[in-house]
């Protein structure tokens, strides 16, 4: 497996585009409408938000993917089309306009929206922009598409890898958005993965369901889970590999590559959490089960007090233990070791549940790096889990204090 | 029932004191050690933090209250004595010094600590200060004691009510602390309630377990649950009422008064949440069950996105629905009405799950009041729950970014 440049158009047979159509009120440079289109029919799989309040495009996409296939994706930013008047009609209309502009069927499209909740989608702007969007489709369009799905994101999120499957080079590309409202149970963001791998739809679904819980569902920015989130994979088979039909070695190779792509994007989303100044990685190891390791790591990475301490470069490990304590996962506090690590070194701060004397200046130096690892040894077993998040900063409050204006 | 002035010394037979002994590094004016003492043996009941990591004083108090009786409380601020070397020894020593200074037994005392986690308690300072503390005990000492348990609290929290029980006037007084780390499952703060009511220990326990889930457990400031929290009631019987021995009308009258005291303090804790500029009350009504109403209200009041919007006086009701959606409580999004209310008026923003046109200036005016009510009608049944919280502000991040220094 090898990381390569590019995003959703890295695999063979995919084109993409992103333009400004007017859903976002801002300048022409603020892209707000993106399309991905394959040259051949794709096997398709998706995971969706667990929020009981689901945006209209989620339901439309679920319907369109019932047959396990799709040709493309149409997505807007600037408006979530959630709890909004005419939600279903407008989500369906987006697919119809995309179909007209590309000569496909409405049901060939995955549809997604991201942005403010509860306001009517400006479907007229989308209709008007659609021909230009289709016109702009290009094998070099990945960057434009990745830009067009950003909301409060500060950087585009793209990734691509290649891997060998049965002697053929298969490419997986992806783009994602999401900075606030990132929390487990479904990636709780938008992620579109493309690949030229030949793989059956149900096997693709299996792979995605193996990968998402270990990547996107292990990211938390603020504990809120959005109404709109989905992760979709389209596989057009144009790499020419023998089709993956069951859980053999080829399946394992594909799943490992898919996991690498999703992990890279999950980390990028955590690092770009709203207002974030630090990427936090919490690794809980020597646990009796992966499940409790994950629960403990998510509780630590989600604690506002831990997040605030990391913003202040304060080695306040007591808050780490406290967050473990209310996670409801079983563990023995009196066995726990805690270390803070970064590119500047590592510092043990707690052993067997009790504080260690440590050099505050050294701790400050370690916690001043951009990437911080909170390393927790439960000294209980052989399982582990890694979760990602970010610190809580003034800017988070600022960004979210008046998002709609 | 009637609200009266005063705190823990309002009921007959209670004295209290608060002094600076040196656990807090600051000035002499920064009180850090408090005592409450009854003139007669008390029935005692308590609820404790559900955090798996419990501070040493929690275990010592559990042991001392096993017989259902106590005479007093000894409590320090400035250090939580949690995950700290010598935790149990120091918590026991606090009781021993208190006993020596007052001529009682160590096991007559409830012991509590609040402050930073993981650092050794300065027990020498407590020992040295104890005689002066006992000397300072007075029927007018409630304010001093309430001051001595503050950490990041900006105001003292005290409350007292009287009620008639079988023809006798019974008084209930209380003091509390807690601003960050306030979350359900146990009050997750310190609260000490005194009363001159005559009531059996097990009936007192019943009353407390009825009241705490509807008051302190319905407050959230940041979702973190502390290692140290407890709510204790001491009842010395000096009002001379016939002892309450079962769940009769007298029990109901007492429980209602206890609930009023705890609700007032719960609201005070929410309003004084770290960095808070607004007290948020979320009322979910016309629910099918109180349990799901509570779960929905807690999810809304705990959402960082809702809290940030309230800080920005932004009527972003989409985030309210979104937070309800990920609460895991059953409800029908398409039935939900949402209103924002305050002293400046009320404004409906969502009906039957869909946004309403509303006057943004009017909404801004309503959300600029100190107290804001998020009113949610599920249109499903006859149950309701009210929860309290506060907005998320720059100051929360500031206070918690470097708490230890």
PDB file of C-alpha atoms in Angstrom, chain A residues 51-53 83 85 117-118 181 185 222-227 303-305 308-309 311-312 314-319 321-322 325-326 328-331 333 353-355 358 360 364 392-394 396-398 400-404, chain B residues 51-53 83 85 117-118 181 185 222-227 303-305 308-309 311-312 314-319 321-322 325-326 328-331 333 353-355 358 360 364 392-394 396-398 400-404:
ATOM      1  CA  UNK A  51     -29.160  10.913  14.755  1.00  0.00           C
ATOM      2  CA  UNK A  52     -32.907  10.372  15.023  1.00  0.00           C
ATOM      3  CA  UNK A  53     -33.352  13.667  13.203  1.00  0.00           C
ATOM      4  CA  UNK A  83     -35.686  20.261   9.302  1.00  0.00           C
ATOM      5  CA  UNK A  85     -39.506  23.112   4.376  1.00  0.00           C
ATOM      6  CA  UNK A 117     -30.204  23.477   9.688  1.00  0.00           C
ATOM      7  CA  UNK A 118     -33.820  24.573   9.299  1.00  0.00           C
ATOM      8  CA  UNK A 181     -20.325  18.260  15.203  1.00  0.00           C
ATOM      9  CA  UNK A 185     -21.890   6.705  15.513  1.00  0.00           C
ATOM     10  CA  UNK A 222     -17.602  18.521  20.324  1.00  0.00           C
ATOM     11  CA  UNK A 223     -19.786  15.526  21.080  1.00  0.00           C
ATOM     12  CA  UNK A 224     -22.569  16.701  18.815  1.00  0.00           C
ATOM     13  CA  UNK A 225     -23.688  14.274  16.112  1.00  0.00           C
ATOM     14  CA  UNK A 226     -25.069  15.877  13.005  1.00  0.00           C
ATOM     15  CA  UNK A 227     -28.295  15.252  11.129  1.00  0.00           C
ATOM     16  CA  UNK A 303     -13.935  15.750  28.032  1.00  0.00           C
ATOM     17  CA  UNK A 304     -14.242  19.550  27.890  1.00  0.00           C
ATOM     18  CA  UNK A 305     -11.938  19.770  30.893  1.00  0.00           C
ATOM     19  CA  UNK A 308      -9.363  22.925  27.818  1.00  0.00           C
ATOM     20  CA  UNK A 309      -6.263  21.721  29.690  1.00  0.00           C
ATOM     21  CA  UNK A 311      -5.404  24.153  24.996  1.00  0.00           C
ATOM     22  CA  UNK A 312      -3.573  25.591  28.010  1.00  0.00           C
ATOM     23  CA  UNK A 314      -1.515  22.049  31.245  1.00  0.00           C
ATOM     24  CA  UNK A 315      -0.495  18.470  32.170  1.00  0.00           C
ATOM     25  CA  UNK A 316      -3.666  18.066  34.225  1.00  0.00           C
ATOM     26  CA  UNK A 317      -3.748  14.248  34.203  1.00  0.00           C
ATOM     27  CA  UNK A 318      -6.283  14.216  37.052  1.00  0.00           C
ATOM     28  CA  UNK A 319      -8.888  15.221  34.496  1.00  0.00           C
ATOM     29  CA  UNK A 321      -8.494   9.835  35.151  1.00  0.00           C
ATOM     30  CA  UNK A 322     -11.706  11.619  36.006  1.00  0.00           C
ATOM     31  CA  UNK A 325     -14.016   7.278  35.627  1.00  0.00           C
ATOM     32  CA  UNK A 326     -17.281   8.543  34.198  1.00  0.00           C
ATOM     33  CA  UNK A 328     -18.898   3.684  32.392  1.00  0.00           C
ATOM     34  CA  UNK A 329     -16.200   1.313  31.086  1.00  0.00           C
ATOM     35  CA  UNK A 330     -14.791  -1.147  33.617  1.00  0.00           C
ATOM     36  CA  UNK A 331     -11.154  -0.600  34.650  1.00  0.00           C
ATOM     37  CA  UNK A 333      -8.032   3.089  38.580  1.00  0.00           C
ATOM     38  CA  UNK A 353      -3.440   5.658  39.636  1.00  0.00           C
ATOM     39  CA  UNK A 354      -1.308   8.053  41.640  1.00  0.00           C
ATOM     40  CA  UNK A 355       0.441  11.258  40.624  1.00  0.00           C
ATOM     41  CA  UNK A 358       7.290  15.715  37.128  1.00  0.00           C
ATOM     42  CA  UNK A 360       6.307  21.191  34.738  1.00  0.00           C
ATOM     43  CA  UNK A 364       4.688  22.423  29.012  1.00  0.00           C
ATOM     44  CA  UNK A 392     -11.261  23.355  23.168  1.00  0.00           C
ATOM     45  CA  UNK A 393     -10.308  26.914  22.359  1.00  0.00           C
ATOM     46  CA  UNK A 394     -11.663  30.459  22.394  1.00  0.00           C
ATOM     47  CA  UNK A 396     -14.495  27.140  19.012  1.00  0.00           C
ATOM     48  CA  UNK A 397     -16.802  29.365  21.027  1.00  0.00           C
ATOM     49  CA  UNK A 398     -16.335  32.225  18.601  1.00  0.00           C
ATOM     50  CA  UNK A 400     -20.178  28.595  17.048  1.00  0.00           C
ATOM     51  CA  UNK A 401     -21.464  31.630  18.918  1.00  0.00           C
ATOM     52  CA  UNK A 402     -22.866  33.092  15.753  1.00  0.00           C
ATOM     53  CA  UNK A 403     -22.617  30.545  12.968  1.00  0.00           C
ATOM     54  CA  UNK A 404     -25.741  31.558  11.085  1.00  0.00           C
TER      55      UNK A 404
ATOM     56  CA  UNK B  51     -17.505   8.277  38.806  1.00  0.00           C
ATOM     57  CA  UNK B  52     -15.525   5.039  38.996  1.00  0.00           C
ATOM     58  CA  UNK B  53     -12.561   7.086  40.188  1.00  0.00           C
ATOM     59  CA  UNK B  83      -5.697  10.180  42.951  1.00  0.00           C
ATOM     60  CA  UNK B  85      -0.644   9.964  47.586  1.00  0.00           C
ATOM     61  CA  UNK B 117      -6.813  16.268  41.504  1.00  0.00           C
ATOM     62  CA  UNK B 118      -3.623  14.284  41.987  1.00  0.00           C
ATOM     63  CA  UNK B 181     -17.639  19.475  36.204  1.00  0.00           C
ATOM     64  CA  UNK B 185     -25.418  11.008  38.210  1.00  0.00           C
ATOM     65  CA  UNK B 222     -19.672  20.709  30.929  1.00  0.00           C
ATOM     66  CA  UNK B 223     -20.595  17.058  30.944  1.00  0.00           C
ATOM     67  CA  UNK B 224     -17.703  16.108  33.184  1.00  0.00           C
ATOM     68  CA  UNK B 225     -18.586  14.269  36.388  1.00  0.00           C
ATOM     69  CA  UNK B 226     -16.210  14.818  39.249  1.00  0.00           C
ATOM     70  CA  UNK B 227     -14.440  12.318  41.479  1.00  0.00           C
ATOM     71  CA  UNK B 303     -24.784  20.314  23.600  1.00  0.00           C
ATOM     72  CA  UNK B 304     -21.687  22.481  23.039  1.00  0.00           C
ATOM     73  CA  UNK B 305     -23.270  23.792  19.847  1.00  0.00           C
ATOM     74  CA  UNK B 308     -22.252  28.306  22.036  1.00  0.00           C
ATOM     75  CA  UNK B 309     -25.326  29.556  20.158  1.00  0.00           C
ATOM     76  CA  UNK B 311     -23.614  32.605  24.216  1.00  0.00           C
ATOM     77  CA  UNK B 312     -23.954  34.328  20.826  1.00  0.00           C
ATOM     78  CA  UNK B 314     -28.264  33.077  18.161  1.00  0.00           C
ATOM     79  CA  UNK B 315     -31.723  31.456  17.842  1.00  0.00           C
ATOM     80  CA  UNK B 316     -30.177  28.393  16.182  1.00  0.00           C
ATOM     81  CA  UNK B 317     -33.031  25.977  16.947  1.00  0.00           C
ATOM     82  CA  UNK B 318     -31.682  23.480  14.380  1.00  0.00           C
ATOM     83  CA  UNK B 319     -29.016  22.600  16.916  1.00  0.00           C
ATOM     84  CA  UNK B 321     -33.429  19.431  17.255  1.00  0.00           C
ATOM     85  CA  UNK B 322     -30.075  17.944  16.376  1.00  0.00           C
ATOM     86  CA  UNK B 325     -31.859  13.567  17.778  1.00  0.00           C
ATOM     87  CA  UNK B 326     -28.661  12.136  19.210  1.00  0.00           C
ATOM     88  CA  UNK B 328     -31.160   8.216  22.053  1.00  0.00           C
ATOM     89  CA  UNK B 329     -34.579   9.056  23.549  1.00  0.00           C
ATOM     90  CA  UNK B 330     -37.597   8.117  21.428  1.00  0.00           C
ATOM     91  CA  UNK B 331     -39.611  11.024  19.990  1.00  0.00           C
ATOM     92  CA  UNK B 333     -39.156  14.943  15.148  1.00  0.00           C
ATOM     93  CA  UNK B 353     -40.256  19.837  13.238  1.00  0.00           C
ATOM     94  CA  UNK B 354     -39.978  22.566  10.625  1.00  0.00           C
ATOM     95  CA  UNK B 355     -38.575  26.069  10.883  1.00  0.00           C
ATOM     96  CA  UNK B 358     -39.270  34.722  12.837  1.00  0.00           C
ATOM     97  CA  UNK B 360     -34.258  37.834  14.213  1.00  0.00           C
ATOM     98  CA  UNK B 364     -31.768  38.455  19.735  1.00  0.00           C
ATOM     99  CA  UNK B 392     -20.292  28.009  26.669  1.00  0.00           C
ATOM    100  CA  UNK B 393     -18.117  31.111  26.698  1.00  0.00           C
ATOM    101  CA  UNK B 394     -14.564  32.261  26.124  1.00  0.00           C
ATOM    102  CA  UNK B 396     -14.946  28.685  30.305  1.00  0.00           C
ATOM    103  CA  UNK B 397     -11.957  27.921  28.121  1.00  0.00           C
ATOM    104  CA  UNK B 398      -9.852  30.518  29.913  1.00  0.00           C
ATOM    105  CA  UNK B 400     -10.010  25.638  32.445  1.00  0.00           C
ATOM    106  CA  UNK B 401      -7.051  26.181  30.150  1.00  0.00           C
ATOM    107  CA  UNK B 402      -4.746  26.626  33.081  1.00  0.00           C
ATOM    108  CA  UNK B 403      -6.605  25.772  36.271  1.00  0.00           C
ATOM    109  CA  UNK B 404      -3.663  24.397  38.182  1.00  0.00           C
TER     110      UNK B 404
END
